[in-house]
Structure formats: structure tokens, C-alpha cells
Amino acid sequence: MKRGTILRKTLVYSFLALYAIFTLLPIYWVFVTSVKPSAEVESFPPTLLPHSFSLEHYEFVFLKTRVVRGIVNSLIVTVAVTAISLVSASLAGYALARFRFPGKNALTAAILGLYLIPPVVNVIPLFLLLRTLRLLNTLWALILAYQALVLPLLTFLLRNYFESIPRELEESALVDGCTRLGALWRVTLPLSIPGLATAAIFAFIFSWNEFIFALLFLFSDELKTFQLTLMEFVKLYRIDWGALTAAMVIGMAPVLFFLAVAQRYLIAGLLGGAIKR
Amino acid sequence: MIKGILNSERTLPYVLMAPLLVLLFSVTLFPFLWNFYVSMHDLKTTNLQSGAPFVGLANYFRLFRDPTFLHSLKISSYFVLGSMVGQFGLGLLLAMILHYHPGPARVFRVIFVIPWILSALIIGYSWIWMYNYRFGLINSLLRLVGLRPIHWLNDIRMALWALVIANIWRGTPFTMLFLEAALKTIPSEPYEAAKVDGATSWQSFRYITLPLLRPAIAINLILVTMWTFNLFDTILVMTKGGPANATLTTAMYMYKSAFEYGLLGYGSAITIVMLLINALLAVLYFKTIGRRA
Amino acid sequence: MSKRIWVWSLMVAFGLSAVAWAGPVVVKLWQSEGYGLEAVESLIESLVPGVDLQVVEYPYNELRMKLFTTLAAGDPKVAPDIVMVDSIWLGEFVEGGYLAELTDVVADEAADWFDAFRNGSQWPAGSGKYYGLWYDTDVRVTMYWPDLLLEAGVNAGDLLYWDTFISACKKLNEALAPQGIGGFRLDMGGAYAADFFFFPFLWAEGGEILVAKDGKLVPAFNSEAGVKALQFLVDLVKVGGVEPQLDIFWGNDWAARKWAVYIHGNWATSESRFPGTTAAERMKKVAVLPYPVSEPGKVPVTLSGGWIMTIPAVVKAKAPDRYAKAVEVMEAFLRADVMAEYASALARIPVRAALMEEPYRSKLAENIEFFDFYSKMASIAKVRPAIPQWSQVADAIFEAMQKAIFQGVDPQTALDEAAAKVKAILGG
């Protein structure tokens, strides 16, 4: 019995360790490449551990490329997407959580239905729509288009969060003479800060990571988002792997940071969108 | 007047929903409906300015006579099937382990989730670098143990499976989290009863866990199928559908038709067919949720 | 001639006034990476006073889509003033109404151009309507390392005919394998493979890719000539033991002596692949030949690509000032001395007769190895039809090549299948 447990534990742990290695290897390979000096990046056979350490690629990426500009553009888009989606999703989420009104179920189903439409399906008409609105090649194109990616998820996320906050707190505020909106603003929202923060992080990650819409809707170099600037390191004749991997590490950093600080909420949120109806 | 609307319990919910609905209408529903219109026109980059002729269902008829499209359906089904088997098998195994070993779970879970939240571009480039013939880690390891290096992404027979591996890497965390959450909802009583009856752990897995997990598994499989079927960003980055169309999934063919060949109307028709496939899956999705409730 | 003087004096007047009253006018030019107009940027700026030429480079694959999405936006504010389009894209861009007609700007100039490129600057080809100028080209040839051939006991003359070419490859493979050197590199990594290994053979056998029938283009590459050409490639692999290569280094690995013989673009013998060498030094190291032909008496053909310099329609229609400036820049670039400077710096093969003669010839030959041979090849080269559906047609033909070479499908069947596909593509 005891022997079996030990054997089982060994098996379990070694499987976890193996899968962790599988998960981390590509990231390790990217990171290691980014800190190798140029000569070592494309030396054959490649060094599994870097022989010498160098920050030259990071220096190059920050000083000599459009990456910084791309980060600024991405932040502009991200902040705008987050602000707009957070406001509209929290209002709607609140309505769905607290009110009973005719058409509620139909609207819920419709939002879920829209969530199930893959974004790729809308690429062509969105392009034509933005062209008609003369918004192509502006960051507004992305700020609008990204709403499609984040709104349904955020709405369900926030609805679920509001539902978890006891109604009674709000009701006592109403008794004290607060309006509905006043109660939302003074009672429910302050209590929902973790939920709102999770939603904001989601909006950030989605807009930070997206690149197909950006590739198709932006033309000017000055408007390129961070992800698009990564593509500049891929040339017809060769890929500048040293610089590219350094830029990739920069791109992973904020996402990994959010994962580290808010993993519990993020994981719950990731599931919330899919499980809850 | 405005105050009245804002304070009335009858009108307020609609006011609160309004911004969301306006946004969703303009960026999702309206483009979605426009898609049908586009798919019935021979819209191309060459007549974008002059206006496209109405062709009715011709784009759809053409689709089913287009050998490349039929080929792409085949590739998609391999891609979906391969990804699903890998993601589901590993995901279920990991979910079980994490569920029954809460100690190490906390550390490992956060590591396992990483691929799920990285951008498609970064995932694509990471794997291109892993698969690089000369400088990639995988071929280096193969050489280390005395095996011949492989042209992962350039070989007609290997490329699709190379993409499947990358996609398993990316998608397994979702299945793991999803099934782990589902395991948490299973009450402990049946297991205790089984233990009293002297059931082995395999038996309690087979006869208690699996049946109770079935609805969650069904939803999970549907979601994974849908996402994998629609996925094309990492494929676009890694192989663009090549070599020799070996990785040309339906989603990738749609992208290629619309934005490489400039056939926007035809591309739209492909998205509608993809959508029908999605809708079929969504119906299954609602059915399984319904059954659970 | 008088027109030219008039234009020049106007330009000077314009230029002076621009300098006097305003800052430089920005002219934005988009090109594919590696085709550096910046080599003559300051020269052009000195010829067109008051112009600030800004060259923006995009990766080759991105450029076409960028041009489409940008020009489809129909907004002169986002459109560049001058664009370089790959010669095979001309049809779709013109049909889409994205490019300005430039007949009055370039027709006189084009009289000096070799036929293929003059026709290729027009749409439809040969119609007399110009949409820019095909300003440079490249040629595809057989290239080899003479010392490696000597070592393997292969006579360079064997590379001139198909049957001896196949046996030469076999011999080279066997003799050089111990050193880790391959005999012949056959690229099969993408649709470009047809440009190097199918179309030139097809043409030399008297075949065509497409032919006009009742005013409509129909596939012709599945003719006897096409089958013969594809069979040659199949034999090369089966009989000659040539292993098709799925990655491509655009000549870098041949230049690094990984292969004895290669069929590739002339850039593979240029300084970009042999850094720090002069043309004369390169001509001592490596050698070039025309494509092999099926039998003595057949004339080898080569395929030429290249770029067309043009102006977006939206600029001409909605921003006349910028259009005028863009025309000035274009005219400056098309001057024989500027083009000679450009071609020499980039090792591109000129497409006009004047540059094959003095005073330009010796300047070009100083930097471009095998200059006389390459420009002779360019003068007789054939080009791909720049029809709007070209990318689909090329994909279908490449698929047939892959089926024949990798999956053992009989060349006639593979080409017939592709032809049926192409027929549907062109008929739709």
C-alpha cells in the first residue's frame, strides 16, 4: 500500500515535471536566444546554455527599432479598449445581474451567440465597414474592432461577479435614499474591484495580443502596434532571431506579470466565460 | 424626463444595456449580417472601387466544386482531430492530477497556463524557432541523441503534425482548467460509498468520475473543436498553409482567398460555411448544457 | 526632346520656388525590402530640388497586401506617392483601378526598353497603355563551381543538355558527397519553384503558360512541351538522384559551396553573396551557363522578373500637387545615368538598350559579373503573364509539380488537373 503510494507519487510528479518542461521549453529557447551575443545566436551547433550573456539585442530593440513606438500605440489602443468595454460591460452586466425585464433571456442568448461567432468570420465585412467610415489606418479602427473580442466575455464575467455580491447591501442603500445608479456607484462597484480588475486585465491581454485586425486595418509604420513591430524582424532572406526573441520577451513580460499577480482571478475568469450560461 | 427613465425600474435595465448593444451591433452583428450580402457578390480587390456584381449563390456552388476547398476541409479535420486528441488526453490527465494533488497544483497550474495567454504571433515565432532546421532546440536534441534532424515545417508529411504539436501546447491548458473546475463540482459522497464497497480507483474513475464529467467533457470537446477549426493566426505565422497546401486548413484558405487572391466575396462564402459548421457545434453546445441543467 | 527640356526647365523653376517659399516636399515611396532605391536617393534629391524622398521598405510578402489595403482605403492621405509593384501584380492592381495611367509620362522613355519589359509595363500587355515602367530585372541561369566539376570529372558542357545534365548531377552527387557537398540544388519550397524550374523549360520546348483563345486566356502549360519539361524534373530526381530542397536560402548556400551546380537568379553570383569581392574576382571563382535544353538546336530561354515603378491612382486623382512631384521623381529616376548608378549599386540587370552601351556598360560591368551575358539573357528573356489571377495560377501549377515530383503522379495527369483548376480560375 505504502509502496504503491510512493510509486504513484513519483509517477505523478515526474509527469508534472515533464509537462512543465514541455510548456517552458519554447519560452526558454526564446529567452536564452535573446540574451546570447549575436555571434552565438547563429553559431552551429546551437548552445543549449548560453556561453556568454549579453543585453545587446534588448539595447538594439529599444533604441534602434519601432518597438517602443509600437508599445506606445498598443498602450493607447489597450487603454481605450479597456475603458470603453469596461464601462459598457459593467453597466450591462449589472442590468443582467440585478433586474428582471422582458427580453432578458433573449438578450443573454444573443450575446452568448455573438460570442460564439469567431472573429475571423467578421474580418472581411469589418474591413469594408471601417473603409466606409474612413477609419482604416487609425487606431480607432482597432479600438472599435477589439470590442467584438472582449465585450461578450467581459459582460458575462461582470454579471457573474455582481451576482456574487449580496443584494441586501444595495437595498439598504436604496432605503437610505440612494438612486439605483447611486447604489451601483457607491456600493456595488467598490465591492467589485477585483472583478473589474480581472475584466480590465482580460481586455488588456486580448488587445495586447491581437494582430490580425491590426495587420489588415493599419498601414502606416507610425501606427503599428507592438505585435506588428515583431514582424519587422522577419525578412525575406533571414530572420534576425536575436532581436526578434528579445522583442518577444518584451511582449510576453506584461502578460506573464498579470498572470503572476492575478492568476486566481484570471483562471476563474477564463473559465467563467465558457462554463457559465 | 431623463431622471425618470434612469430611475424607473422598467426602463433602467434597457438604458444600462444600451451602450453594450450599440457596440455589439456595430462591430459584431452588423458585420456578421453584411457577410451574407458580401458572400452573394463577386467582390474582389479588383472591383472594390467599381462595384461588385450580384451572383446569388454562385460563390457557394463554386466552393463545392473547388478541389482546394475540399482539400482544406480534409486538412482541417486532421488538424482538429489531432489537436483534440492531444489536448483532451493531456488536459484530462493534468486536470485529474491537479485535482487530486492540490499541493503541487498551485505551482504547476500557473506554469501550465502560460501558453494559453500568449499572443498567436509570439507562439508562432517561438515554435518556428524551436523547429528551425539548424538552430532549433528540437533538432539540436535529436542530434544530441544521434537522430537525423527533421525539416519540421518544410516537410509535406511533417508540417501539419508540427502545427498540431504547437496547437496542443497552446490549447491543453484550457482543457485542463476546464475539466479541473468540473471535477471540483463532483460531490464526494459517491466516492465514499464506492470505497466502502471496495471499488478500485480505476473503477471509481470509470463508473463515477467519467459519467459525472460527461457534460463538461462534451462542452469542452465542442469548444476545442470550434476554436481549432477557426484557428488560423498561428498557421498564418508558421506555414501560411504550405508546403504544398499541407497545412491549408479551411480558415487558412479563407484568409488566403480573401487577402492573398483578393477574392473577398469568395472568402466571405467560406466564412459562412465555416459558420454553419460552428452553428452545428453551437447547437450541440446548448443541447449539452441543457441536458446538464 | 523639346518636351524634355520643357519638363526640365519647369522642374528647375518648380524646384527653386519650392526651395524659396517652403520646406522640401515629401515624396513617399514604397518598395520591397532588398530593392534599395535609397542607393540613388540623394542623387534624385539633388536632381529634383525641394524634394525629400522617403523610402519605406516592406517585406516582400507584406507589401502586396499592404498596397491593396492602403489603396482600397481610397484616401490620398494614407497612400504613398510612388509604389514599386512586382511585375506579376500589375494586372490585378490595374484592373482594380489602383494605379494611375502614366502613358504620357513614360511612353517616350520606354521606346528604348527591351520588348518583354516594355510590353510588361502596359496593361493589357502590349496595348500601349502604360501604368509605370519596369525599371530593372534579374535573369535565371545555370551557375556552377568549375573546380568542383573538375574534381568530380564532370565536363561543364554536360550541363547544356538534359540527358547529360542528369548524369552530371548523379556523378557530382556521388563524387562530392564525402565532403558534404551536394551535386545540384533543386528548390521545391514554394510556388517560386515553377519560375526557376518549370516555365523556362516549358518555353524552350515551345510551350506557353497560357494562350488567348476566342479573346479569353486558357491554360496551355499541360501541352506536350509542359509534360516534357516536368518529366525532365521527375527524371532529375528519380534518375539523377537529386533530392528536392524544401527550404530556400536564395543562393546563399550555393555561394557557400554547399552545392556544385544551381539554377538561380543572377543575384546569387553578386557581391551580396560574395562580400568584399570584385566582379572580376567572382568571375574567376564561379561560372554561368544558359539553361540546359532537351537537344542540340533548341534555344534556351530564361525567365525575368522585376519591379514596376508607378503612382497610385488616388494620388493622381485627388492630390495633383503630389502627383506632379511624384512624376518629377520618376522622370529623374528613369534618366539613363541614374538608372546605371542604381543598377550598378544593386547588381540589377538593366532593361534598356542604352545601358548595354558605353559610357554605361563599363561602369555596370565593373560591378556586375558576367554583365554582357546577363544583359544578353535579359534582352531575350520571357516574363510571366501579369494577369489578376496570377497568384492562384502559380499555386495550381506548383501543386502539379509537387504531385509529380513527390507523390509520383504522372506529369500529364498532374498538369491536366492543374489546367482544369486554372481554367476554372480564369473562367470565373
Short mmCIF file of C-alpha atoms in Angstrom, two decimals, chain B:
data_model
loop_
_atom_site.label_atom_id
_atom_site.label_comp_id
_atom_site.label_asym_id
_atom_site.label_seq_id
_atom_site.Cartn_x
_atom_site.Cartn_y
_atom_site.Cartn_z
CA MET B 1 -37.72 63.20 -18.04
CA ILE B 2 -34.20 61.72 -18.23
CA LYS B 3 -34.24 61.28 -14.48
CA GLY B 4 -37.48 59.39 -14.82
CA ILE B 5 -36.02 56.96 -17.34
CA LEU B 6 -32.95 56.44 -15.19
CA ASN B 7 -34.94 55.82 -12.03
CA SER B 8 -37.70 53.67 -13.39
CA GLU B 9 -37.08 50.02 -12.73
CA ARG B 10 -38.83 49.33 -16.00
CA THR B 11 -36.66 51.42 -18.32
CA LEU B 12 -33.36 51.49 -16.46
CA PRO B 13 -32.15 48.00 -17.49
CA TYR B 14 -32.58 48.88 -21.15
CA VAL B 15 -30.65 52.11 -20.65
CA LEU B 16 -27.89 50.16 -18.96
CA MET B 17 -27.78 47.60 -21.74
CA ALA B 18 -27.80 50.23 -24.48
CA PRO B 19 -24.07 51.01 -24.82
CA LEU B 20 -23.21 47.32 -24.99
CA LEU B 21 -25.91 46.58 -27.51
CA VAL B 22 -24.96 49.51 -29.73
CA LEU B 23 -21.32 48.43 -29.71
CA LEU B 24 -22.07 44.78 -30.26
CA PHE B 25 -24.46 45.62 -33.05
CA SER B 26 -21.92 47.73 -34.91
CA VAL B 27 -18.82 45.58 -34.51
CA THR B 28 -20.32 42.11 -34.48
CA LEU B 29 -23.90 41.72 -35.60
CA PHE B 30 -23.88 44.22 -38.44
CA PRO B 31 -20.62 42.94 -39.99
CA PHE B 32 -21.95 39.45 -39.50
CA LEU B 33 -25.09 40.22 -41.50
CA TRP B 34 -23.10 42.14 -44.07
CA ASN B 35 -21.10 38.98 -44.59
CA PHE B 36 -24.13 37.28 -46.15
CA TYR B 37 -24.52 40.20 -48.53
CA VAL B 38 -20.83 40.13 -49.46
CA SER B 39 -20.89 36.37 -49.99
CA MET B 40 -23.55 36.79 -52.67
CA HIS B 41 -21.44 39.22 -54.67
CA ASP B 42 -18.35 38.57 -56.71
CA LEU B 43 -16.43 41.11 -54.66
CA LYS B 44 -12.73 41.18 -55.43
CA THR B 45 -9.89 43.56 -54.75
CA THR B 46 -10.09 44.30 -58.47
CA ASN B 47 -13.68 45.58 -58.29
CA LEU B 48 -13.70 47.01 -54.80
CA GLN B 49 -13.86 50.53 -56.24
CA SER B 50 -16.09 49.93 -59.24
CA GLY B 51 -18.71 47.76 -57.51
CA ALA B 52 -19.20 44.01 -57.46
CA PRO B 53 -21.87 42.17 -59.45
CA PHE B 54 -24.54 40.21 -57.62
CA VAL B 55 -24.01 36.49 -58.18
CA GLY B 56 -26.55 34.90 -55.86
CA LEU B 57 -25.31 31.60 -54.54
CA ALA B 58 -22.64 31.16 -57.20
CA ASN B 59 -19.81 31.52 -54.69
CA TYR B 60 -21.27 28.66 -52.68
CA PHE B 61 -21.73 26.40 -55.70
CA ARG B 62 -18.19 27.17 -56.74
CA LEU B 63 -16.94 26.23 -53.27
CA PHE B 64 -18.10 22.67 -53.52
CA ARG B 65 -16.53 22.26 -56.93
CA ASP B 66 -13.25 23.75 -55.73
CA PRO B 67 -10.82 20.88 -55.06
CA THR B 68 -8.65 23.14 -52.90
CA PHE B 69 -11.59 23.91 -50.64
CA LEU B 70 -12.45 20.24 -50.27
CA HIS B 71 -8.79 19.55 -49.59
CA SER B 72 -8.84 22.24 -46.89
CA LEU B 73 -11.78 20.53 -45.18
CA LYS B 74 -9.73 17.36 -45.04
CA ILE B 75 -6.71 19.19 -43.61
CA SER B 76 -8.95 20.92 -41.08
CA SER B 77 -10.38 17.66 -39.88
CA TYR B 78 -6.90 16.18 -39.39
CA PHE B 79 -5.83 19.33 -37.61
CA VAL B 80 -8.89 19.38 -35.37
CA LEU B 81 -8.76 15.67 -34.66
CA GLY B 82 -5.04 15.64 -33.88
CA SER B 83 -5.26 18.72 -31.69
CA MET B 84 -8.32 17.43 -29.91
CA VAL B 85 -6.90 14.03 -29.08
CA GLY B 86 -3.73 15.61 -27.72
CA GLN B 87 -5.36 18.47 -25.88
CA PHE B 88 -8.09 16.36 -24.41
CA GLY B 89 -5.92 13.43 -23.38
CA LEU B 90 -3.26 15.57 -21.77
CA GLY B 91 -5.79 18.05 -20.42
CA LEU B 92 -7.85 15.36 -18.68
CA LEU B 93 -4.77 13.72 -17.24
CA LEU B 94 -3.43 17.01 -15.93
CA ALA B 95 -6.81 18.03 -14.57
CA MET B 96 -7.09 14.77 -12.62
CA ILE B 97 -3.59 15.10 -11.26
CA LEU B 98 -4.05 18.72 -10.21
CA HIS B 99 -7.39 17.92 -8.67
CA TYR B 100 -6.15 15.03 -6.56
CA HIS B 101 -2.80 16.62 -5.68
CA PRO B 102 -3.69 20.12 -4.53
CA GLY B 103 -0.23 20.54 -3.03
CA PRO B 104 1.88 20.87 -6.18
CA ALA B 105 -1.14 22.05 -8.18
CA ARG B 106 -0.73 25.70 -7.31
CA VAL B 107 2.78 25.99 -8.72
CA PHE B 108 2.25 23.80 -11.76
CA ARG B 109 -1.10 25.26 -12.74
CA VAL B 110 0.32 28.73 -13.24
CA ILE B 111 3.15 27.35 -15.38
CA PHE B 112 0.79 25.27 -17.49
CA VAL B 113 -1.49 28.24 -18.18
CA ILE B 114 1.24 30.37 -19.78
CA PRO B 115 0.82 29.22 -23.41
CA TRP B 116 -2.90 29.91 -23.27
CA ILE B 117 -2.44 33.64 -22.71
CA LEU B 118 0.44 34.37 -25.09
CA SER B 119 -0.20 36.06 -28.42
CA ALA B 120 -0.55 33.95 -31.55
CA LEU B 121 2.34 35.78 -33.13
CA ILE B 122 4.66 35.04 -30.22
CA ILE B 123 3.51 31.43 -30.11
CA GLY B 124 4.09 31.11 -33.87
CA TYR B 125 7.56 32.62 -33.80
CA SER B 126 8.55 30.61 -30.71
CA TRP B 127 7.70 27.39 -32.47
CA ILE B 128 9.32 28.42 -35.72
CA TRP B 129 12.45 28.93 -33.69
CA MET B 130 12.00 25.60 -31.91
CA TYR B 131 11.54 23.86 -35.27
CA ASN B 132 14.37 25.68 -37.05
CA TYR B 133 16.36 23.12 -39.00
CA ARG B 134 19.81 24.26 -37.96
CA PHE B 135 19.35 26.32 -34.82
CA GLY B 136 16.15 24.90 -33.37
CA LEU B 137 16.09 23.26 -29.97
CA ILE B 138 14.22 20.18 -31.18
CA ASN B 139 16.70 19.28 -33.90
CA SER B 140 19.56 20.02 -31.52
CA LEU B 141 18.14 17.47 -29.10
CA LEU B 142 17.64 14.99 -31.94
CA ARG B 143 21.27 15.42 -32.98
CA LEU B 144 22.34 15.05 -29.37
CA VAL B 145 20.83 11.57 -29.20
CA GLY B 146 22.15 10.69 -32.64
CA LEU B 147 18.97 11.04 -34.68
CA ARG B 148 18.61 12.78 -38.02
CA PRO B 149 17.28 16.33 -37.81
CA ILE B 150 13.90 16.92 -39.42
CA HIS B 151 12.63 19.72 -41.65
CA TRP B 152 9.62 20.15 -39.38
CA LEU B 153 7.77 22.96 -41.09
CA ASN B 154 9.08 22.41 -44.61
CA ASP B 155 8.30 18.73 -44.95
CA ILE B 156 4.97 17.93 -46.55
CA ARG B 157 4.43 14.95 -44.27
CA MET B 158 5.58 16.61 -41.05
CA ALA B 159 4.28 20.19 -41.25
CA LEU B 160 0.70 19.55 -40.19
CA TRP B 161 1.78 17.46 -37.21
CA ALA B 162 4.32 20.09 -36.25
CA LEU B 163 1.43 22.57 -36.15
CA VAL B 164 -0.69 20.11 -34.18
CA ILE B 165 2.06 19.83 -31.55
CA ALA B 166 2.27 23.61 -31.28
CA ASN B 167 -1.50 23.79 -31.00
CA ILE B 168 -1.61 21.12 -28.32
CA TRP B 169 0.95 23.16 -26.45
CA ARG B 170 -1.22 26.21 -26.75
CA GLY B 171 -4.63 24.68 -26.10
CA THR B 172 -4.11 21.97 -23.47
CA PRO B 173 -4.17 24.45 -20.55
CA PHE B 174 -7.75 25.40 -21.34
CA THR B 175 -8.96 21.82 -21.27
CA MET B 176 -7.01 21.22 -18.08
CA LEU B 177 -8.52 24.21 -16.28
CA PHE B 178 -11.99 23.49 -17.61
CA LEU B 179 -12.03 19.86 -16.55
CA GLU B 180 -10.37 20.61 -13.23
CA ALA B 181 -13.14 23.09 -12.47
CA ALA B 182 -15.70 20.46 -13.47
CA LEU B 183 -14.07 17.88 -11.18
CA LYS B 184 -14.48 20.29 -8.28
CA THR B 185 -18.24 20.24 -8.75
CA ILE B 186 -18.45 16.48 -8.26
CA PRO B 187 -19.64 15.70 -4.73
CA SER B 188 -17.52 13.36 -2.59
CA GLU B 189 -20.35 11.08 -1.39
CA PRO B 190 -20.36 8.68 -4.34
CA TYR B 191 -16.64 8.06 -3.90
CA GLU B 192 -17.03 7.36 -0.21
CA ALA B 193 -19.79 4.92 -0.94
CA ALA B 194 -17.66 3.25 -3.59
CA LYS B 195 -14.75 3.00 -1.22
CA VAL B 196 -16.95 1.26 1.31
CA ASP B 197 -17.93 -1.16 -1.43
CA GLY B 198 -14.25 -1.83 -2.09
CA ALA B 199 -14.03 -0.31 -5.58
CA THR B 200 -10.58 0.20 -7.09
CA SER B 201 -9.58 3.71 -8.10
CA TRP B 202 -9.90 2.75 -11.77
CA GLN B 203 -13.43 1.55 -11.15
CA SER B 204 -14.44 4.73 -9.35
CA PHE B 205 -12.93 6.75 -12.19
CA ARG B 206 -14.69 4.68 -14.81
CA TYR B 207 -18.08 4.45 -13.12
CA ILE B 208 -18.31 7.65 -11.10
CA THR B 209 -15.98 10.34 -12.40
CA LEU B 210 -16.44 9.84 -16.12
CA PRO B 211 -20.25 9.74 -16.13
CA LEU B 212 -20.47 12.80 -13.90
CA LEU B 213 -17.90 14.60 -16.01
CA ARG B 214 -19.57 13.74 -19.28
CA PRO B 215 -21.45 17.02 -19.83
CA ALA B 216 -18.32 19.06 -19.11
CA ILE B 217 -16.32 16.83 -21.43
CA ALA B 218 -18.87 17.31 -24.16
CA ILE B 219 -18.79 21.10 -23.85
CA ASN B 220 -15.03 21.06 -23.70
CA LEU B 221 -14.72 18.97 -26.84
CA ILE B 222 -17.11 21.23 -28.71
CA LEU B 223 -15.32 24.40 -27.69
CA VAL B 224 -11.95 22.94 -28.58
CA THR B 225 -13.29 21.76 -31.92
CA MET B 226 -14.71 25.16 -32.71
CA TRP B 227 -11.62 27.06 -31.74
CA THR B 228 -9.28 24.72 -33.54
CA PHE B 229 -11.43 24.77 -36.65
CA ASN B 230 -11.48 28.57 -36.70
CA LEU B 231 -7.84 28.97 -35.80
CA PHE B 232 -5.57 30.42 -38.41
CA ASP B 233 -3.38 33.06 -36.81
CA THR B 234 -0.61 30.70 -35.73
CA ILE B 235 -0.85 28.85 -39.05
CA LEU B 236 -0.54 32.13 -40.91
CA VAL B 237 2.59 32.92 -38.94
CA MET B 238 4.17 29.47 -39.14
CA THR B 239 3.45 27.99 -42.58
CA LYS B 240 0.90 30.17 -44.45
CA GLY B 241 -0.79 26.91 -45.45
CA GLY B 242 2.30 25.40 -47.09
CA PRO B 243 4.27 23.38 -48.03
CA ALA B 244 2.17 22.14 -50.93
CA ASN B 245 -1.03 23.12 -49.12
CA ALA B 246 -0.21 20.51 -46.49
CA THR B 247 -1.36 22.86 -43.72
CA LEU B 248 -4.06 24.68 -45.64
CA THR B 249 -6.96 24.47 -43.20
CA THR B 250 -10.33 25.90 -44.16
CA ALA B 251 -9.77 29.01 -42.06
CA MET B 252 -6.38 29.50 -43.67
CA TYR B 253 -7.88 29.02 -47.13
CA MET B 254 -10.46 31.66 -46.32
CA TYR B 255 -7.69 34.08 -45.39
CA LYS B 256 -5.70 33.18 -48.47
CA SER B 257 -8.68 33.54 -50.81
CA ALA B 258 -9.72 36.88 -49.41
CA PHE B 259 -6.43 38.58 -48.75
CA GLU B 260 -3.91 36.83 -50.97
CA TYR B 261 -6.01 36.08 -54.02
CA GLY B 262 -8.15 39.16 -53.40
CA LEU B 263 -11.43 37.23 -53.71
CA LEU B 264 -13.37 38.88 -50.89
CA GLY B 265 -16.81 37.56 -51.87
CA TYR B 266 -15.50 34.04 -52.18
CA GLY B 267 -13.72 34.38 -48.84
CA SER B 268 -16.99 35.53 -47.30
CA ALA B 269 -18.75 32.47 -48.64
CA ILE B 270 -16.11 30.31 -46.97
CA THR B 271 -16.66 32.07 -43.65
CA ILE B 272 -20.40 31.43 -43.94
CA VAL B 273 -19.81 27.73 -44.49
CA MET B 274 -17.40 27.76 -41.55
CA LEU B 275 -20.09 29.48 -39.59
CA LEU B 276 -22.61 26.78 -40.42
CA ILE B 277 -20.18 24.23 -39.08
CA ASN B 278 -19.75 26.37 -35.98
CA ALA B 279 -23.50 26.73 -35.61
CA LEU B 280 -23.89 22.99 -35.73
CA LEU B 281 -21.37 22.73 -32.92
CA ALA B 282 -23.09 25.52 -31.01
CA VAL B 283 -26.39 23.66 -31.16
CA LEU B 284 -24.63 20.67 -29.67
CA TYR B 285 -23.19 23.00 -27.06
CA PHE B 286 -26.58 24.30 -25.99
CA LYS B 287 -28.00 20.80 -26.04
CA THR B 288 -25.34 19.51 -23.67
CA ILE B 289 -25.69 22.48 -21.34
CA GLY B 290 -29.42 21.97 -21.41
CA ARG B 291 -29.03 18.33 -20.50
CA ARG B 292 -26.83 19.17 -17.58
CA ALA B 293 -29.26 21.71 -16.13
#
